PDB file of C-alpha atoms and ligand atoms in Angstrom:
ATOM      1  CA  MET Z   1       3.063 163.775  50.907  1.00 33.00           C
ATOM      2  CA  ALA Z   2       0.988 166.949  51.337  1.00 34.00           C
ATOM      3  CA  LEU Z   3       3.119 168.720  53.558  1.00 37.00           C
ATOM      4  CA  ARG Z   4       5.970 168.656  50.575  1.00 40.00           C
ATOM      5  CA  LYS Z   5       5.292 172.436  50.207  1.00 40.00           C
ATOM      6  CA  GLY Z   6       8.747 172.332  47.648  1.00 41.00           C
ATOM      7  CA  PHE Z   7       7.665 170.542  45.453  1.00 42.00           C
ATOM      8  CA  GLY Z   8       7.945 171.295  41.384  1.00 43.00           C
ATOM      9  CA  PHE Z   9       9.241 175.436  42.397  1.00 46.00           C
ATOM     10  CA  CYS Z  10      12.210 173.846  40.300  1.00 54.00           C
ATOM     11  CA  THR Z  11      12.203 173.184  37.554  1.00 46.00           C
ATOM     12  CA  PHE Z  12       8.761 174.721  36.985  1.00 44.00           C
ATOM     13  CA  TYR Z  13      10.214 178.066  37.679  1.00 43.00           C
ATOM     14  CA  PHE Z  14      13.242 177.889  35.847  1.00 43.00           C
ATOM     15  CA  ILE Z  15      11.656 176.137  32.676  1.00 42.00           C
ATOM     16  CA  PHE Z  16       9.231 179.240  32.689  1.00 40.00           C
ATOM     17  CA  ALA Z  17      12.290 181.945  33.345  1.00 39.00           C
ATOM     18  CA  PHE Z  18      13.753 180.526  30.618  1.00 40.00           C
ATOM     19  CA  LEU Z  19      11.444 180.479  27.973  1.00 38.00           C
ATOM     20  CA  SER Z  20      10.588 184.292  28.850  1.00 35.00           C
ATOM     21  CA  SER Z  21      13.492 186.609  28.121  1.00 32.00           C
ATOM     22  CA  PHE Z  22      13.016 188.348  31.938  1.00 32.00           C
ATOM     23  CA  SER Z  23      13.563 186.276  35.327  1.00 33.00           C
ATOM     24  CA  ILE Z  24      10.022 185.972  37.179  1.00 33.00           C
ATOM     25  CA  CYS Z  25      11.805 187.074  40.382  1.00 30.00           C
ATOM     26  CA  ALA Z  26      12.059 190.688  38.840  1.00 31.00           C
ATOM     27  CA  ARG Z  27       8.536 191.521  39.008  1.00 32.00           C
ATOM     28  CA  SER Z  28       8.251 190.028  42.723  1.00 38.00           C
ATOM     29  CA  GLU Z  29       8.586 192.173  45.657  1.00 41.00           C
ATOM     30  CA  GLN Z  30      12.423 190.423  47.132  1.00 46.00           C
ATOM     31  CA  LYS Z  31      12.891 190.742  50.502  1.00 52.00           C
ATOM     32  CA  HIS Z  32      16.575 191.825  52.349  1.00 57.00           C
ATOM     33  CA  SER Z  33      18.698 190.818  54.121  1.00 62.00           C
ATOM     34  CA  ASN Z  34      22.232 192.551  55.677  1.00 62.00           C
ATOM     35  CA  PHE Z  35      23.732 188.725  55.936  1.00 70.00           C
ATOM     36  CA  SER Z  36      26.194 188.463  53.333  1.00 77.00           C
ATOM     37  CA  ALA Z  37      26.433 184.791  51.236  1.00 77.00           C
ATOM     38  CA  ASP Z  38      29.587 184.960  50.796  1.00 78.00           C
ATOM     39  CA  ALA Z  39      30.984 185.703  54.168  1.00 72.00           C
ATOM     40  CA  ALA Z  40      33.288 182.233  55.196  1.00 68.00           C
ATOM     41  CA  SER Z  41      33.288 181.106  58.492  1.00 75.00           C
ATOM     42  CA  GLN Z  42      29.788 182.789  59.522  1.00 90.00           C
ATOM     43  CA  TRP Z  43      26.343 181.944  59.934  1.00 96.00           C
ATOM     44  CA  GLY Z  44      23.379 183.067  58.949  1.00 96.00           C
ATOM     45  CA  PRO Z  45      19.352 182.028  57.945  1.00 97.00           C
ATOM     46  CA  ALA Z  46      17.435 181.183  55.018  1.00 98.00           C
ATOM     47  CA  SER Z  47      14.244 178.743  54.886  1.00 98.00           C
ATOM     48  CA  ALA Z  48      14.455 175.039  53.481  1.00 98.00           C
ATOM     49  CA  THR Z  49      12.298 172.852  51.179  1.00 98.00           C
ATOM     50  CA  TRP Z  50      12.937 169.987  49.167  1.00 98.00           C
ATOM     51  CA  TYR Z  51      11.081 168.377  46.072  1.00 97.00           C
ATOM     52  CA  GLY Z  52      11.901 165.609  43.783  1.00 97.00           C
ATOM     53  CA  ASP Z  53      12.533 161.634  45.461  1.00 97.00           C
ATOM     54  CA  PRO Z  54      12.722 162.117  49.154  1.00 98.00           C
ATOM     55  CA  HIS Z  55      15.978 160.524  48.944  1.00 97.00           C
ATOM     56  CA  GLY Z  56      16.518 161.558  45.309  1.00 98.00           C
ATOM     57  CA  ALA Z  57      19.097 164.354  44.389  1.00 98.00           C
ATOM     58  CA  GLY Z  58      15.824 166.639  43.371  1.00 97.00           C
ATOM     59  CA  PRO Z  59      15.011 166.419  39.332  1.00 96.00           C
ATOM     60  CA  ALA Z  60      12.950 163.288  38.640  1.00 96.00           C
ATOM     61  CA  ASP Z  61      16.484 163.243  35.658  1.00 97.00           C
ATOM     62  CA  ASN Z  62      19.154 163.752  38.056  1.00 97.00           C
ATOM     63  CA  GLY Z  63      19.814 168.027  36.239  1.00 97.00           C
ATOM     64  CA  GLY Z  64      19.041 171.111  36.928  1.00 98.00           C
ATOM     65  CA  ALA Z  65      18.948 174.609  35.945  1.00 98.00           C
ATOM     66  CA  CYS Z  66      23.120 174.368  36.174  1.00 98.00           C
ATOM     67  CA  GLY Z  67      22.771 171.522  33.395  1.00 98.00           C
ATOM     68  CA  PHE Z  68      25.525 168.875  35.079  1.00 98.00           C
ATOM     69  CA  LYS Z  69      24.015 166.154  34.839  1.00 97.00           C
ATOM     70  CA  ASN Z  70      24.011 162.810  36.734  1.00 97.00           C
ATOM     71  CA  VAL Z  71      24.073 164.798  40.436  1.00 98.00           C
ATOM     72  CA  ASN Z  72      22.386 161.490  42.048  1.00 98.00           C
ATOM     73  CA  LEU Z  73      26.261 160.555  41.640  1.00 98.00           C
ATOM     74  CA  PRO Z  74      30.005 161.064  42.876  1.00 97.00           C
ATOM     75  CA  PRO Z  75      30.784 163.672  43.279  1.00 97.00           C
ATOM     76  CA  PHE Z  76      27.401 165.144  44.362  1.00 98.00           C
ATOM     77  CA  SER Z  77      26.047 162.176  45.437  1.00 98.00           C
ATOM     78  CA  SER Z  78      22.405 163.440  45.709  1.00 98.00           C
ATOM     79  CA  MET Z  79      24.118 166.478  48.462  1.00 98.00           C
ATOM     80  CA  THR Z  80      22.487 169.092  45.754  1.00 98.00           C
ATOM     81  CA  SER Z  81      20.137 171.591  46.124  1.00 98.00           C
ATOM     82  CA  CYS Z  82      18.306 174.294  44.045  1.00 98.00           C
ATOM     83  CA  GLY Z  83      19.180 178.378  45.132  1.00 98.00           C
ATOM     84  CA  ASN Z  84      16.765 181.100  45.378  1.00 98.00           C
ATOM     85  CA  PRO Z  85      17.508 184.325  42.874  1.00 97.00           C
ATOM     86  CA  ALA Z  86      20.454 185.376  46.166  1.00 97.00           C
ATOM     87  CA  LEU Z  87      21.651 182.352  46.084  1.00 98.00           C
ATOM     88  CA  PHE Z  88      21.717 180.535  41.517  1.00 98.00           C
ATOM     89  CA  LYS Z  89      22.221 184.428  40.559  1.00 97.00           C
ATOM     90  CA  SER Z  90      21.184 183.737  36.923  1.00 96.00           C
ATOM     91  CA  GLY Z  91      23.943 180.525  36.793  1.00 97.00           C
ATOM     92  CA  LYS Z  92      27.091 182.215  38.294  1.00 97.00           C
ATOM     93  CA  GLY Z  93      26.257 180.196  41.629  1.00 97.00           C
ATOM     94  CA  CYS Z  94      26.093 177.203  39.727  1.00 98.00           C
ATOM     95  CA  GLY Z  95      28.582 175.221  41.645  1.00 98.00           C
ATOM     96  CA  ALA Z  96      29.130 177.708  45.460  1.00 98.00           C
ATOM     97  CA  CYS Z  97      29.042 174.779  47.923  1.00 98.00           C
ATOM     98  CA  TYR Z  98      26.825 176.150  51.613  1.00 98.00           C
ATOM     99  CA  GLN Z  99      26.731 173.708  55.356  1.00 98.00           C
ATOM    100  CA  VAL Z 100      23.388 173.605  56.362  1.00 98.00           C
ATOM    101  CA  LYS Z 101      21.979 173.069  59.529  1.00 98.00           C
ATOM    102  CA  CYS Z 102      18.159 173.208  61.632  1.00 98.00           C
ATOM    103  CA  THR Z 103      17.518 173.205  66.101  1.00 97.00           C
ATOM    104  CA  SER Z 104      13.930 174.235  64.666  1.00 96.00           C
ATOM    105  CA  HIS Z 105      12.269 170.835  64.287  1.00 98.00           C
ATOM    106  CA  PRO Z 106      12.902 167.924  66.914  1.00 98.00           C
ATOM    107  CA  ALA Z 107      14.006 166.044  64.462  1.00 98.00           C
ATOM    108  CA  CYS Z 108      17.258 168.442  63.023  1.00 98.00           C
ATOM    109  CA  SER Z 109      20.423 167.003  64.682  1.00 98.00           C
ATOM    110  CA  GLY Z 110      22.123 170.545  64.599  1.00 98.00           C
ATOM    111  CA  ASN Z 111      25.141 168.465  62.240  1.00 98.00           C
ATOM    112  CA  PRO Z 112      26.161 170.866  58.911  1.00 98.00           C
ATOM    113  CA  SER Z 113      25.261 168.746  56.149  1.00 98.00           C
ATOM    114  CA  THR Z 114      27.591 170.128  52.101  1.00 98.00           C
ATOM    115  CA  LEU Z 115      25.493 170.700  49.520  1.00 98.00           C
ATOM    116  CA  VAL Z 116      26.264 171.935  45.887  1.00 98.00           C
ATOM    117  CA  ILE Z 117      24.676 174.415  44.095  1.00 98.00           C
ATOM    118  CA  THR Z 118      22.949 172.779  40.678  1.00 98.00           C
ATOM    119  CA  ASP Z 119      19.775 174.127  40.024  1.00 98.00           C
ATOM    120  CA  ALA Z 120      17.401 177.178  40.872  1.00 98.00           C
ATOM    121  CA  CYS Z 121      13.904 177.838  42.100  1.00 96.00           C
ATOM    122  CA  LEU Z 122      13.141 181.307  41.171  1.00 94.00           C
ATOM    123  CA  GLY Z 123       9.457 182.178  42.814  1.00 94.00           C
ATOM    124  CA  GLY Z 124       6.774 180.830  44.568  1.00 94.00           C
ATOM    125  CA  VAL Z 125       7.563 179.544  48.698  1.00 94.00           C
ATOM    126  CA  CYS Z 126      11.775 180.633  47.689  1.00 96.00           C
ATOM    127  CA  LEU Z 127      11.270 184.328  47.495  1.00 95.00           C
ATOM    128  CA  ASP Z 128       9.689 184.045  50.998  1.00 92.00           C
ATOM    129  CA  ALA Z 129      12.936 184.734  52.194  1.00 95.00           C
ATOM    130  CA  PRO Z 130      16.259 186.296  51.347  1.00 96.00           C
ATOM    131  CA  PHE Z 131      17.945 183.404  51.161  1.00 98.00           C
ATOM    132  CA  HIS Z 132      15.882 179.880  50.912  1.00 98.00           C
ATOM    133  CA  PHE Z 133      17.370 176.739  49.648  1.00 98.00           C
ATOM    134  CA  ASP Z 134      15.173 174.304  48.116  1.00 98.00           C
ATOM    135  CA  MET Z 135      16.973 171.298  48.435  1.00 98.00           C
ATOM    136  CA  SER Z 136      17.015 167.465  47.535  1.00 98.00           C
ATOM    137  CA  GLY Z 137      15.691 164.998  49.292  1.00 98.00           C
ATOM    138  CA  THR Z 138      18.476 163.039  50.380  1.00 98.00           C
ATOM    139  CA  THR Z 139      20.042 166.975  51.405  1.00 98.00           C
ATOM    140  CA  PHE Z 140      16.917 167.898  52.924  1.00 98.00           C
ATOM    141  CA  GLY Z 141      16.877 164.943  55.497  1.00 98.00           C
ATOM    142  CA  SER Z 142      20.442 164.690  56.266  1.00 98.00           C
ATOM    143  CA  MET Z 143      19.940 166.912  58.015  1.00 98.00           C
ATOM    144  CA  ALA Z 144      17.727 165.017  60.740  1.00 98.00           C
ATOM    145  CA  LYS Z 145      19.229 162.637  63.796  1.00 98.00           C
ATOM    146  CA  PRO Z 146      19.581 159.095  62.317  1.00 98.00           C
ATOM    147  CA  GLY Z 147      16.406 158.220  61.932  1.00 98.00           C
ATOM    148  CA  LEU Z 148      13.947 161.083  62.029  1.00 98.00           C
ATOM    149  CA  ASP Z 149      14.949 162.493  58.204  1.00 98.00           C
ATOM    150  CA  ASP Z 150      11.766 161.522  56.925  1.00 98.00           C
ATOM    151  CA  GLU Z 151      10.492 162.876  59.893  1.00 98.00           C
ATOM    152  CA  LEU Z 152      12.160 166.197  58.863  1.00 98.00           C
ATOM    153  CA  ARG Z 153      10.610 165.361  55.149  1.00 98.00           C
ATOM    154  CA  HIS Z 154       7.414 166.071  57.422  1.00 98.00           C
ATOM    155  CA  ALA Z 155       8.539 169.022  58.128  1.00 98.00           C
ATOM    156  CA  GLY Z 156       7.627 170.301  54.818  1.00 96.00           C
ATOM    157  CA  LYS Z 157       9.643 173.900  55.385  1.00 97.00           C
ATOM    158  CA  ILE Z 158      11.661 174.992  58.361  1.00 98.00           C
ATOM    159  CA  PRO Z 159      14.128 177.616  58.933  1.00 98.00           C
ATOM    160  CA  ILE Z 160      18.550 176.978  59.083  1.00 98.00           C
ATOM    161  CA  GLN Z 161      21.050 178.208  59.121  1.00 98.00           C
ATOM    162  CA  PHE Z 162      23.997 178.322  56.549  1.00 98.00           C
ATOM    163  CA  THR Z 163      27.040 178.795  55.506  1.00 97.00           C
ATOM    164  CA  ARG Z 164      29.635 179.062  52.520  1.00 97.00           C
ATOM    165  CA  VAL Z 165      32.316 176.689  52.566  1.00 96.00           C
ATOM    166  CA  PRO Z 166      34.905 176.653  50.108  1.00 97.00           C
ATOM    167  CA  CYS Z 167      34.425 172.728  47.500  1.00 98.00           C
ATOM    168  CA  ASN Z 168      36.656 169.640  48.266  1.00 97.00           C
ATOM    169  CA  TYR Z 169      36.254 167.698  45.416  1.00 97.00           C
ATOM    170  CA  PRO Z 170      39.165 165.059  46.745  1.00 95.00           C
ATOM    171  CA  GLY Z 171      41.283 163.468  42.960  1.00 95.00           C
ATOM    172  CA  LEU Z 172      38.967 165.291  41.110  1.00 97.00           C
ATOM    173  CA  ASN Z 173      40.400 168.202  38.430  1.00 98.00           C
ATOM    174  CA  ILE Z 174      37.927 170.534  36.374  1.00 98.00           C
ATOM    175  CA  ALA Z 175      36.122 169.104  33.369  1.00 98.00           C
ATOM    176  CA  PHE Z 176      34.563 170.513  30.180  1.00 98.00           C
ATOM    177  CA  HIS Z 177      32.093 168.494  29.092  1.00 98.00           C
ATOM    178  CA  VAL Z 178      31.080 170.534  25.539  1.00 98.00           C
ATOM    179  CA  GLU Z 179      27.808 169.936  24.656  1.00 98.00           C
ATOM    180  CA  ASN Z 180      25.840 168.789  22.177  1.00 97.00           C
ATOM    181  CA  GLY Z 181      25.446 171.084  18.974  1.00 97.00           C
ATOM    182  CA  SER Z 182      28.839 172.586  19.196  1.00 98.00           C
ATOM    183  CA  ASN Z 183      30.799 173.085  16.239  1.00 98.00           C
ATOM    184  CA  PRO Z 184      33.547 174.899  14.587  1.00 96.00           C
ATOM    185  CA  PHE Z 185      31.164 178.452  14.878  1.00 98.00           C
ATOM    186  CA  TYR Z 186      29.589 178.037  18.015  1.00 98.00           C
ATOM    187  CA  PHE Z 187      31.630 176.419  20.785  1.00 98.00           C
ATOM    188  CA  ALA Z 188      29.526 176.130  23.919  1.00 98.00           C
ATOM    189  CA  ILE Z 189      31.255 173.830  27.587  1.00 98.00           C
ATOM    190  CA  LEU Z 190      29.574 172.654  31.017  1.00 98.00           C
ATOM    191  CA  ILE Z 191      32.262 173.668  33.956  1.00 98.00           C
ATOM    192  CA  GLU Z 192      32.494 171.322  36.945  1.00 98.00           C
ATOM    193  CA  TYR Z 193      34.519 170.126  40.128  1.00 98.00           C
ATOM    194  CA  GLU Z 194      35.542 173.846  40.833  1.00 98.00           C
ATOM    195  CA  ASN Z 195      37.377 173.162  43.862  1.00 98.00           C
ATOM    196  CA  GLY Z 196      37.065 176.768  46.698  1.00 97.00           C
ATOM    197  CA  ASP Z 197      34.657 178.455  45.500  1.00 97.00           C
ATOM    198  CA  GLY Z 198      33.494 175.896  43.130  1.00 97.00           C
ATOM    199  CA  ASP Z 199      31.911 179.291  40.983  1.00 97.00           C
ATOM    200  CA  LEU Z 200      32.603 181.359  37.802  1.00 97.00           C
ATOM    201  CA  THR Z 201      32.540 184.911  37.056  1.00 97.00           C
ATOM    202  CA  ALA Z 202      34.669 184.076  33.523  1.00 98.00           C
ATOM    203  CA  VAL Z 203      35.715 182.330  31.069  1.00 98.00           C
ATOM    204  CA  ASP Z 204      38.224 182.872  27.977  1.00 98.00           C
ATOM    205  CA  LEU Z 205      38.953 181.122  25.569  1.00 97.00           C
ATOM    206  CA  MET Z 206      42.566 180.022  24.006  1.00 97.00           C
ATOM    207  CA  GLU Z 207      42.363 178.902  19.921  1.00 96.00           C
ATOM    208  CA  GLY Z 208      45.753 176.934  18.588  1.00 92.00           C
ATOM    209  CA  GLY Z 209      47.677 177.552  15.329  1.00 73.00           C
ATOM    210  CA  SER Z 210      46.977 180.567  14.536  1.00 70.00           C
ATOM    211  CA  HIS Z 211      43.898 182.286  15.993  1.00 69.00           C
ATOM    212  CA  GLY Z 212      45.679 181.674  19.601  1.00 72.00           C
ATOM    213  CA  GLN Z 213      48.932 184.243  19.303  1.00 79.00           C
ATOM    214  CA  GLY Z 214      47.893 184.899  23.087  1.00 86.00           C
ATOM    215  CA  VAL Z 215      44.715 186.284  23.127  1.00 93.00           C
ATOM    216  CA  TRP Z 216      42.206 185.366  25.262  1.00 96.00           C
ATOM    217  CA  THR Z 217      38.413 185.374  23.561  1.00 97.00           C
ATOM    218  CA  PRO Z 218      35.911 186.142  26.301  1.00 98.00           C
ATOM    219  CA  MET Z 219      32.969 183.976  26.505  1.00 98.00           C
ATOM    220  CA  ARG Z 220      29.545 184.677  27.960  1.00 97.00           C
ATOM    221  CA  GLU Z 221      27.531 182.095  30.121  1.00 97.00           C
ATOM    222  CA  SER Z 222      24.654 180.402  27.301  1.00 97.00           C
ATOM    223  CA  TRP Z 223      22.875 178.664  31.575  1.00 97.00           C
ATOM    224  CA  GLY Z 224      23.725 177.830  34.522  1.00 97.00           C
ATOM    225  CA  ALA Z 225      27.599 176.151  34.184  1.00 98.00           C
ATOM    226  CA  ILE Z 226      27.673 176.307  30.968  1.00 98.00           C
ATOM    227  CA  TRP Z 227      29.801 178.754  28.392  1.00 98.00           C
ATOM    228  CA  ARG Z 228      29.728 179.062  24.634  1.00 98.00           C
ATOM    229  CA  LEU Z 229      31.396 181.155  21.863  1.00 98.00           C
ATOM    230  CA  ASP Z 230      29.659 182.077  19.157  1.00 98.00           C
ATOM    231  CA  SER Z 231      32.939 182.638  16.666  1.00 97.00           C
ATOM    232  CA  ASN Z 232      33.065 184.704  13.171  1.00 95.00           C
ATOM    233  CA  HIS Z 233      35.832 182.254  11.742  1.00 94.00           C
ATOM    234  CA  PRO Z 234      36.235 178.393  12.672  1.00 95.00           C
ATOM    235  CA  LEU Z 235      37.946 177.572  15.421  1.00 96.00           C
ATOM    236  CA  GLN Z 236      40.493 175.910  15.759  1.00 95.00           C
ATOM    237  CA  GLY Z 237      42.235 173.665  18.717  1.00 95.00           C
ATOM    238  CA  PRO Z 238      43.514 173.062  20.898  1.00 96.00           C
ATOM    239  CA  PHE Z 239      41.612 175.595  22.973  1.00 97.00           C
ATOM    240  CA  SER Z 240      42.949 176.899  26.508  1.00 97.00           C
ATOM    241  CA  VAL Z 241      40.231 177.780  29.029  1.00 97.00           C
ATOM    242  CA  ARG Z 242      40.959 180.284  31.615  1.00 98.00           C
ATOM    243  CA  LEU Z 243      38.292 180.027  33.777  1.00 98.00           C
ATOM    244  CA  THR Z 244      37.961 183.018  37.053  1.00 98.00           C
ATOM    245  CA  THR Z 245      36.330 182.349  39.419  1.00 97.00           C
ATOM    246  CA  LEU Z 246      32.947 184.998  40.791  1.00 97.00           C
ATOM    247  CA  THR Z 247      33.674 185.016  44.570  1.00 95.00           C
ATOM    248  CA  SER Z 248      37.272 185.363  45.496  1.00 95.00           C
ATOM    249  CA  GLY Z 249      38.428 186.247  41.082  1.00 96.00           C
ATOM    250  CA  LYS Z 250      41.065 183.319  41.388  1.00 97.00           C
ATOM    251  CA  THR Z 251      42.342 183.113  38.428  1.00 97.00           C
ATOM    252  CA  LEU Z 252      43.324 179.324  37.063  1.00 97.00           C
ATOM    253  CA  VAL Z 253      44.510 178.205  32.998  1.00 97.00           C
ATOM    254  CA  ALA Z 254      43.258 174.767  31.940  1.00 97.00           C
ATOM    255  CA  ALA Z 255      46.205 174.918  29.117  1.00 95.00           C
ATOM    256  CA  ASP Z 256      45.445 172.799  25.626  1.00 95.00           C
ATOM    257  CA  VAL Z 257      42.026 171.030  27.796  1.00 97.00           C
ATOM    258  CA  ILE Z 258      40.450 170.540  24.811  1.00 98.00           C
ATOM    259  CA  PRO Z 259      42.097 168.547  21.504  1.00 97.00           C
ATOM    260  CA  ALA Z 260      42.420 169.824  17.985  1.00 96.00           C
ATOM    261  CA  ASN Z 261      40.392 166.952  17.201  1.00 97.00           C
ATOM    262  CA  TRP Z 262      37.070 167.846  19.876  1.00 98.00           C
ATOM    263  CA  LYS Z 263      33.805 166.299  20.234  1.00 98.00           C
ATOM    264  CA  PRO Z 264      30.783 167.410  20.976  1.00 98.00           C
ATOM    265  CA  LEU Z 265      29.183 165.134  23.661  1.00 98.00           C
ATOM    266  CA  THR Z 266      32.293 164.336  25.426  1.00 98.00           C
ATOM    267  CA  THR Z 267      33.913 165.068  28.941  1.00 98.00           C
ATOM    268  CA  TYR Z 268      37.724 166.135  28.642  1.00 98.00           C
ATOM    269  CA  ARG Z 269      39.328 166.178  32.526  1.00 97.00           C
ATOM    270  CA  SER Z 270      41.881 168.881  33.229  1.00 97.00           C
ATOM    271  CA  VAL Z 271      45.157 168.376  35.181  1.00 97.00           C
ATOM    272  CA  VAL Z 272      44.903 171.217  37.423  1.00 97.00           C
ATOM    273  CA  ASN Z 273      42.282 172.703  39.814  1.00 98.00           C
ATOM    274  CA  PHE Z 274      41.942 176.191  42.330  1.00 97.00           C
ATOM    275  CA  SER Z 275      43.613 174.962  45.290  1.00 90.00           C
ATOM    276  CA  ASN Z 276      41.334 175.472  48.392  1.00 76.00           C
TER     277      ASN Z 276
HETATM  278  C1  LIG D   1      21.825 165.949  20.224  1.00 83.29           C
HETATM  279  O1  LIG D   1      20.776 167.269  19.161  1.00 83.29           O
HETATM  280  C2  LIG D   1      20.554 166.790  18.123  1.00 83.29           C
HETATM  281  C3  LIG D   1      19.848 168.241  17.352  1.00 83.29           C
HETATM  282  O2  LIG D   1      19.484 168.868  18.945  1.00 83.29           O
HETATM  283  C4  LIG D   1      19.852 165.984  19.159  1.00 83.29           C
HETATM  284  O3  LIG D   1      18.619 165.422  18.024  1.00 83.29           O
HETATM  285  C5  LIG D   1      20.079 165.199  19.638  1.00 83.29           C
HETATM  286  O4  LIG D   1      18.933 164.155  20.185  1.00 83.29           O
HETATM  287  C6  LIG D   1      21.448 165.385  21.080  1.00 83.29           C
HETATM  288  N1  LIG D   1      22.056 164.371  21.297  1.00 83.29           N
HETATM  289  C7  LIG D   1      21.948 164.098  22.617  1.00 83.29           C
HETATM  290  C8  LIG D   1      22.655 163.135  23.957  1.00 83.29           C
HETATM  291  O5  LIG D   1      21.998 165.412  23.891  1.00 83.29           O
END
């Protein structure tokens, strides 16, 4: 396993960036590319490494810097990756979907695999190219010909091609997980399973009762895919949530998705999703 060059970068650099008030990438010379990572149906160059268990989902706890949990289970099913700063976008890239493929190694199949950004890689090898994916072992191996996934993983770091694709969660609507510690003056939600862009640039909340009255209050990105609202009055449910995607600016309202008697550590499923 000496060739597992990507090992550990993800989590280590995320924690470092999280604990310091500025990101490690701010102190590094960034390489730039004219290729747009968000251009649909256009393949561009990136580099790739992998970390964690060879057949795992990346982080040992199946989480990551986006805050998603159980990324080893459907719908993510371990097809996950850290994004470098150009892909992670300080957390706003969380949830974006990409196809990746390789032909640079004899074990590469050349067939595209689809991954979701669930974690961050903000230093080290991840800054060597304009776009870098530090993938789960499962995702990296999925670019190989049948039976050659271990051989490909032994390559450690390879050039790949990538393209942005719409996310597609058949049968799943957008879910809101009320984070631990939420109370009437501090409300934090993890938002996941957005079809299409998969990413978010703005989240607004409308209260029920007398505070609602059609007023949308902006939440702010806490970290990763978690958005928070600090309130000077006790927030009154039910809450409606309005989402705006980062890549194409689409909006969607999940009306009254969180009931008045909401509880922390609870997931509330909406009845809506973006169309692809
Ligand atoms: C929720 O937060 C409290 C206080 O920080 C902590 O003691 C508890 O373990 C947390 N629960 C979960 C499930 O994370």
